[in-house]
Amino acid sequence: MHFETLAIHDGQAPDPQTGSVTVPIYQTSTFAREQLEYKGGFVYSRIGNPTRQALEEALALLENGRYGLAFASGAAATMAALHLLRPGDHIVSGIDIYGGTYRIFEELLRPMGITTSYAEGSTTQSYLDACTPETRVIWVESPSNPLMRLADIRALAQAAHERGMLLAVDNTFLSPYFQRPLECGADIVIHSTTKYLAGHSDVLGGAVITNEEKLHATVKTYQAAAGAVPAPWDCWLVMRGLKTLKVRMKEHEANAMQLARFLESHPAVKRVLYPGLSSHPQHILAKSQMSGFGGMLTIEMKGGMEAVRKLISGVKLFLLADSLGGVESLIASPARMTLWALSPEERMKRGCSEGLVRISVGLEHPDDLQADLEQAIEGCG
Ligand SMILES: *Cc1c(COP(=O)(O)O)cnc(C)c1O
């Protein structure tokens, strides 16, 4: 069946008791048992809740995976997936990753004896060069944040497996509509469902999806024990988002493509980083592992931070905000906002200059968005 059909039907059969076409919000902390002996079924909402279970099934199906687990945020999902590691283990991560994930690696895991090295480039070899005999997981974001670099998921999965390592992919930027890492051989997919999957900037959530029963069991135990589970109402909101994922992603992409082309031709803009442009250094890889290019793009202003300030204060439709993937267009300065956790030296090492601007292209009319950027960018030269 096609993606949009699955998104509307799977894990979301009408309620057997009432026929309700949406999954009910089971707003309960506990479930009455019929007898003392446990005979299956729900017992307590941290361990399992029917609304959450429906979301978990739907998320797994959309990623073409066997098992899905939902969390209270993307960060909680990241922590849960990394619970597969033990002190002494080593992670190799892309250098250009979500700031909060970097903070987990450096401030939460490193003091516990789980260390992370960062691949210097985006080639498969640069990931392998950073591996040690203790490396258990390669962690990538593709496209990365904010430089929109891609990792070759098929090649990395194969190389990781040859060395007995796992490949984890944070698929937040593209959503399973445009990229399904498990199909390319990845072992674990992580999402901040806060972004495109929920899609309306009104809820926090995360997910871990895998095909491997043992990985799933370990993360599920962590979920039940550590307890960073989403509320039933939040699960319902994410599920509602999933049903329109396809139509939203297509529009996000069409709008992003128009803005990317416009910005690429603008004299105040030094470069546009968008995998859908043929000028993107990994455009061919993008076409081979993604079925679309998504709604995120990053530009570098010729005029550095001063131009960034002018642009950001000049736009009227784009909201100055962290986050992404909602219906409204957002604009952000990676140097000042999303990469807050990094020192200026760390940011420079990653190629994140002060002139970068990250744009989450929303669902407004693209001509309105273009006109807004055009008037704001004037005089930014
Ligand atoms: C937002 C985000 C996260 C963290 O998710 P939260 O829901 O904010 O906890 C992780 N990875 C990426 C790529 C993100 O954009």
mmCIF file with all atom_site columns, C-alpha atoms in Angstrom, residues 71-171:
data_model
loop_
_atom_site.group_PDB
_atom_site.id
_atom_site.type_symbol
_atom_site.label_atom_id
_atom_site.label_alt_id
_atom_site.label_comp_id
_atom_site.label_asym_id
_atom_site.label_entity_id
_atom_site.label_seq_id
_atom_site.pdbx_PDB_ins_code
_atom_site.Cartn_x
_atom_site.Cartn_y
_atom_site.Cartn_z
_atom_site.occupancy
_atom_site.B_iso_or_equiv
_atom_site.pdbx_formal_charge
_atom_site.auth_seq_id
_atom_site.auth_comp_id
_atom_site.auth_asym_id
_atom_site.auth_atom_id
_atom_site.pdbx_PDB_model_num
ATOM 1   C CA . PHE A 1 71  ? 8.759  9.248  23.869 1.00 0.00 ? 71  PHE A CA 1
ATOM 2   C CA . ALA A 1 72  ? 8.004  12.562 25.515 1.00 0.00 ? 72  ALA A CA 1
ATOM 3   C CA . SER A 1 73  ? 10.454 14.404 23.226 1.00 0.00 ? 73  SER A CA 1
ATOM 4   C CA . GLY A 1 74  ? 13.091 13.795 20.592 1.00 0.00 ? 74  GLY A CA 1
ATOM 5   C CA . ALA A 1 75  ? 15.742 14.254 23.258 1.00 0.00 ? 75  ALA A CA 1
ATOM 6   C CA . ALA A 1 76  ? 14.094 11.554 25.394 1.00 0.00 ? 76  ALA A CA 1
ATOM 7   C CA . ALA A 1 77  ? 14.065 9.251  22.349 1.00 0.00 ? 77  ALA A CA 1
ATOM 8   C CA . THR A 1 78  ? 17.761 9.968  21.750 1.00 0.00 ? 78  THR A CA 1
ATOM 9   C CA . MET A 1 79  ? 18.632 9.155  25.358 1.00 0.00 ? 79  MET A CA 1
ATOM 10  C CA . ALA A 1 80  ? 16.565 5.963  25.180 1.00 0.00 ? 80  ALA A CA 1
ATOM 11  C CA . ALA A 1 81  ? 18.285 4.763  21.992 1.00 0.00 ? 81  ALA A CA 1
ATOM 12  C CA . LEU A 1 82  ? 21.701 5.499  23.487 1.00 0.00 ? 82  LEU A CA 1
ATOM 13  C CA . HIS A 1 83  ? 20.828 3.406  26.499 1.00 0.00 ? 83  HIS A CA 1
ATOM 14  C CA . LEU A 1 84  ? 21.992 0.526  24.295 1.00 0.00 ? 84  LEU A CA 1
ATOM 15  C CA . LEU A 1 85  ? 25.533 1.616  25.254 1.00 0.00 ? 85  LEU A CA 1
ATOM 16  C CA . ARG A 1 86  ? 27.557 0.833  28.365 1.00 0.00 ? 86  ARG A CA 1
ATOM 17  C CA . PRO A 1 87  ? 30.513 2.607  30.006 1.00 0.00 ? 87  PRO A CA 1
ATOM 18  C CA . GLY A 1 88  ? 33.599 2.117  27.857 1.00 0.00 ? 88  GLY A CA 1
ATOM 19  C CA . ASP A 1 89  ? 31.586 2.154  24.630 1.00 0.00 ? 89  ASP A CA 1
ATOM 20  C CA . HIS A 1 90  ? 32.308 4.746  21.974 1.00 0.00 ? 90  HIS A CA 1
ATOM 21  C CA . ILE A 1 91  ? 30.075 6.642  19.542 1.00 0.00 ? 91  ILE A CA 1
ATOM 22  C CA . VAL A 1 92  ? 31.063 8.142  16.206 1.00 0.00 ? 92  VAL A CA 1
ATOM 23  C CA . SER A 1 93  ? 28.728 10.982 15.338 1.00 0.00 ? 93  SER A CA 1
ATOM 24  C CA . GLY A 1 94  ? 28.385 13.341 12.444 1.00 0.00 ? 94  GLY A CA 1
ATOM 25  C CA . ILE A 1 95  ? 30.018 16.612 13.398 1.00 0.00 ? 95  ILE A CA 1
ATOM 26  C CA . ASP A 1 96  ? 27.056 18.672 12.311 1.00 0.00 ? 96  ASP A CA 1
ATOM 27  C CA . ILE A 1 97  ? 24.209 17.540 14.555 1.00 0.00 ? 97  ILE A CA 1
ATOM 28  C CA . TYR A 1 98  ? 21.330 18.908 16.569 1.00 0.00 ? 98  TYR A CA 1
ATOM 29  C CA . GLY A 1 99  ? 22.737 20.960 19.466 1.00 0.00 ? 99  GLY A CA 1
ATOM 30  C CA . GLY A 1 100 ? 20.713 19.045 22.050 1.00 0.00 ? 100 GLY A CA 1
ATOM 31  C CA . THR A 1 101 ? 22.119 15.741 20.821 1.00 0.00 ? 101 THR A CA 1
ATOM 32  C CA . TYR A 1 102 ? 25.636 17.155 21.125 1.00 0.00 ? 102 TYR A CA 1
ATOM 33  C CA . ARG A 1 103 ? 24.767 18.134 24.687 1.00 0.00 ? 103 ARG A CA 1
ATOM 34  C CA . ILE A 1 104 ? 23.602 14.577 25.434 1.00 0.00 ? 104 ILE A CA 1
ATOM 35  C CA . PHE A 1 105 ? 26.882 13.192 24.073 1.00 0.00 ? 105 PHE A CA 1
ATOM 36  C CA . GLU A 1 106 ? 29.088 15.636 25.948 1.00 0.00 ? 106 GLU A CA 1
ATOM 37  C CA . GLU A 1 107 ? 27.255 16.493 29.164 1.00 0.00 ? 107 GLU A CA 1
ATOM 38  C CA . LEU A 1 108 ? 25.272 13.334 29.927 1.00 0.00 ? 108 LEU A CA 1
ATOM 39  C CA . LEU A 1 109 ? 27.118 10.414 28.348 1.00 0.00 ? 109 LEU A CA 1
ATOM 40  C CA . ARG A 1 110 ? 30.771 11.451 28.580 1.00 0.00 ? 110 ARG A CA 1
ATOM 41  C CA . PRO A 1 111 ? 30.690 11.755 32.405 1.00 0.00 ? 111 PRO A CA 1
ATOM 42  C CA . MET A 1 112 ? 29.237 8.220  32.441 1.00 0.00 ? 112 MET A CA 1
ATOM 43  C CA . GLY A 1 113 ? 32.188 6.870  30.480 1.00 0.00 ? 113 GLY A CA 1
ATOM 44  C CA . ILE A 1 114 ? 30.516 6.734  27.066 1.00 0.00 ? 114 ILE A CA 1
ATOM 45  C CA . THR A 1 115 ? 32.625 8.863  24.753 1.00 0.00 ? 115 THR A CA 1
ATOM 46  C CA . THR A 1 116 ? 31.890 10.382 21.352 1.00 0.00 ? 116 THR A CA 1
ATOM 47  C CA . SER A 1 117 ? 34.161 11.325 18.461 1.00 0.00 ? 117 SER A CA 1
ATOM 48  C CA . TYR A 1 118 ? 32.956 13.384 15.543 1.00 0.00 ? 118 TYR A CA 1
ATOM 49  C CA . ALA A 1 119 ? 33.563 12.529 11.899 1.00 0.00 ? 119 ALA A CA 1
ATOM 50  C CA . GLU A 1 120 ? 35.399 15.396 10.278 1.00 0.00 ? 120 GLU A CA 1
ATOM 51  C CA . GLY A 1 121 ? 33.657 15.194 6.939  1.00 0.00 ? 121 GLY A CA 1
ATOM 52  C CA . SER A 1 122 ? 30.491 13.676 5.593  1.00 0.00 ? 122 SER A CA 1
ATOM 53  C CA . THR A 1 123 ? 32.081 10.833 3.604  1.00 0.00 ? 123 THR A CA 1
ATOM 54  C CA . THR A 1 124 ? 31.724 7.262  4.811  1.00 0.00 ? 124 THR A CA 1
ATOM 55  C CA . GLN A 1 125 ? 35.502 7.104  5.174  1.00 0.00 ? 125 GLN A CA 1
ATOM 56  C CA . SER A 1 126 ? 35.565 10.081 7.508  1.00 0.00 ? 126 SER A CA 1
ATOM 57  C CA . TYR A 1 127 ? 33.138 8.256  9.814  1.00 0.00 ? 127 TYR A CA 1
ATOM 58  C CA . LEU A 1 128 ? 35.273 5.115  9.696  1.00 0.00 ? 128 LEU A CA 1
ATOM 59  C CA . ASP A 1 129 ? 38.429 7.122  10.381 1.00 0.00 ? 129 ASP A CA 1
ATOM 60  C CA . ALA A 1 130 ? 36.912 8.247  13.687 1.00 0.00 ? 130 ALA A CA 1
ATOM 61  C CA . CYS A 1 131 ? 36.080 4.684  14.797 1.00 0.00 ? 131 CYS A CA 1
ATOM 62  C CA . THR A 1 132 ? 37.986 2.886  17.551 1.00 0.00 ? 132 THR A CA 1
ATOM 63  C CA . PRO A 1 133 ? 37.771 -0.779 18.609 1.00 0.00 ? 133 PRO A CA 1
ATOM 64  C CA . GLU A 1 134 ? 35.218 0.386  21.215 1.00 0.00 ? 134 GLU A CA 1
ATOM 65  C CA . THR A 1 135 ? 32.874 2.063  18.731 1.00 0.00 ? 135 THR A CA 1
ATOM 66  C CA . ARG A 1 136 ? 29.421 0.537  18.927 1.00 0.00 ? 136 ARG A CA 1
ATOM 67  C CA . VAL A 1 137 ? 27.234 3.108  17.223 1.00 0.00 ? 137 VAL A CA 1
ATOM 68  C CA . ILE A 1 138 ? 27.545 5.457  14.290 1.00 0.00 ? 138 ILE A CA 1
ATOM 69  C CA . TRP A 1 139 ? 25.087 8.299  14.736 1.00 0.00 ? 139 TRP A CA 1
ATOM 70  C CA . VAL A 1 140 ? 24.058 10.464 11.791 1.00 0.00 ? 140 VAL A CA 1
ATOM 71  C CA . GLU A 1 141 ? 21.657 13.170 10.844 1.00 0.00 ? 141 GLU A CA 1
ATOM 72  C CA . SER A 1 142 ? 21.054 13.284 7.130  1.00 0.00 ? 142 SER A CA 1
ATOM 73  C CA . PRO A 1 143 ? 20.516 16.039 6.119  1.00 0.00 ? 143 PRO A CA 1
ATOM 74  C CA . SER A 1 144 ? 22.491 17.499 8.986  1.00 0.00 ? 144 SER A CA 1
ATOM 75  C CA . ASN A 1 145 ? 21.694 20.531 11.065 1.00 0.00 ? 145 ASN A CA 1
ATOM 76  C CA . PRO A 1 146 ? 22.331 23.258 9.959  1.00 0.00 ? 146 PRO A CA 1
ATOM 77  C CA . LEU A 1 147 ? 24.735 22.548 7.064  1.00 0.00 ? 147 LEU A CA 1
ATOM 78  C CA . MET A 1 148 ? 22.442 20.136 5.215  1.00 0.00 ? 148 MET A CA 1
ATOM 79  C CA . ARG A 1 149 ? 25.233 17.634 4.664  1.00 0.00 ? 149 ARG A CA 1
ATOM 80  C CA . LEU A 1 150 ? 24.225 14.105 3.762  1.00 0.00 ? 150 LEU A CA 1
ATOM 81  C CA . ALA A 1 151 ? 25.575 10.786 4.933  1.00 0.00 ? 151 ALA A CA 1
ATOM 82  C CA . ASP A 1 152 ? 25.487 7.845  2.537  1.00 0.00 ? 152 ASP A CA 1
ATOM 83  C CA . ILE A 1 153 ? 23.172 5.688  4.644  1.00 0.00 ? 153 ILE A CA 1
ATOM 84  C CA . ARG A 1 154 ? 23.530 2.491  2.574  1.00 0.00 ? 154 ARG A CA 1
ATOM 85  C CA . ALA A 1 155 ? 27.328 2.648  2.543  1.00 0.00 ? 155 ALA A CA 1
ATOM 86  C CA . LEU A 1 156 ? 27.539 3.568  6.223  1.00 0.00 ? 156 LEU A CA 1
ATOM 87  C CA . ALA A 1 157 ? 25.169 0.762  7.228  1.00 0.00 ? 157 ALA A CA 1
ATOM 88  C CA . GLN A 1 158 ? 27.229 -1.769 5.326  1.00 0.00 ? 158 GLN A CA 1
ATOM 89  C CA . ALA A 1 159 ? 30.523 -0.497 6.748  1.00 0.00 ? 159 ALA A CA 1
ATOM 90  C CA . ALA A 1 160 ? 29.089 -0.417 10.273 1.00 0.00 ? 160 ALA A CA 1
ATOM 91  C CA . HIS A 1 161 ? 27.776 -3.968 10.039 1.00 0.00 ? 161 HIS A CA 1
ATOM 92  C CA . GLU A 1 162 ? 31.087 -5.290 8.694  1.00 0.00 ? 162 GLU A CA 1
ATOM 93  C CA . ARG A 1 163 ? 32.678 -3.966 11.879 1.00 0.00 ? 163 ARG A CA 1
ATOM 94  C CA . GLY A 1 164 ? 29.954 -5.138 14.261 1.00 0.00 ? 164 GLY A CA 1
ATOM 95  C CA . MET A 1 165 ? 28.587 -1.636 14.844 1.00 0.00 ? 165 MET A CA 1
ATOM 96  C CA . LEU A 1 166 ? 25.074 -0.219 14.655 1.00 0.00 ? 166 LEU A CA 1
ATOM 97  C CA . LEU A 1 167 ? 23.938 2.664  12.487 1.00 0.00 ? 167 LEU A CA 1
ATOM 98  C CA . ALA A 1 168 ? 21.461 5.095  14.055 1.00 0.00 ? 168 ALA A CA 1
ATOM 99  C CA . VAL A 1 169 ? 19.856 7.786  11.892 1.00 0.00 ? 169 VAL A CA 1
ATOM 100 C CA . ASP A 1 170 ? 18.017 10.825 13.201 1.00 0.00 ? 170 ASP A CA 1
ATOM 101 C CA . ASN A 1 171 ? 15.422 11.164 10.437 1.00 0.00 ? 171 ASN A CA 1
#
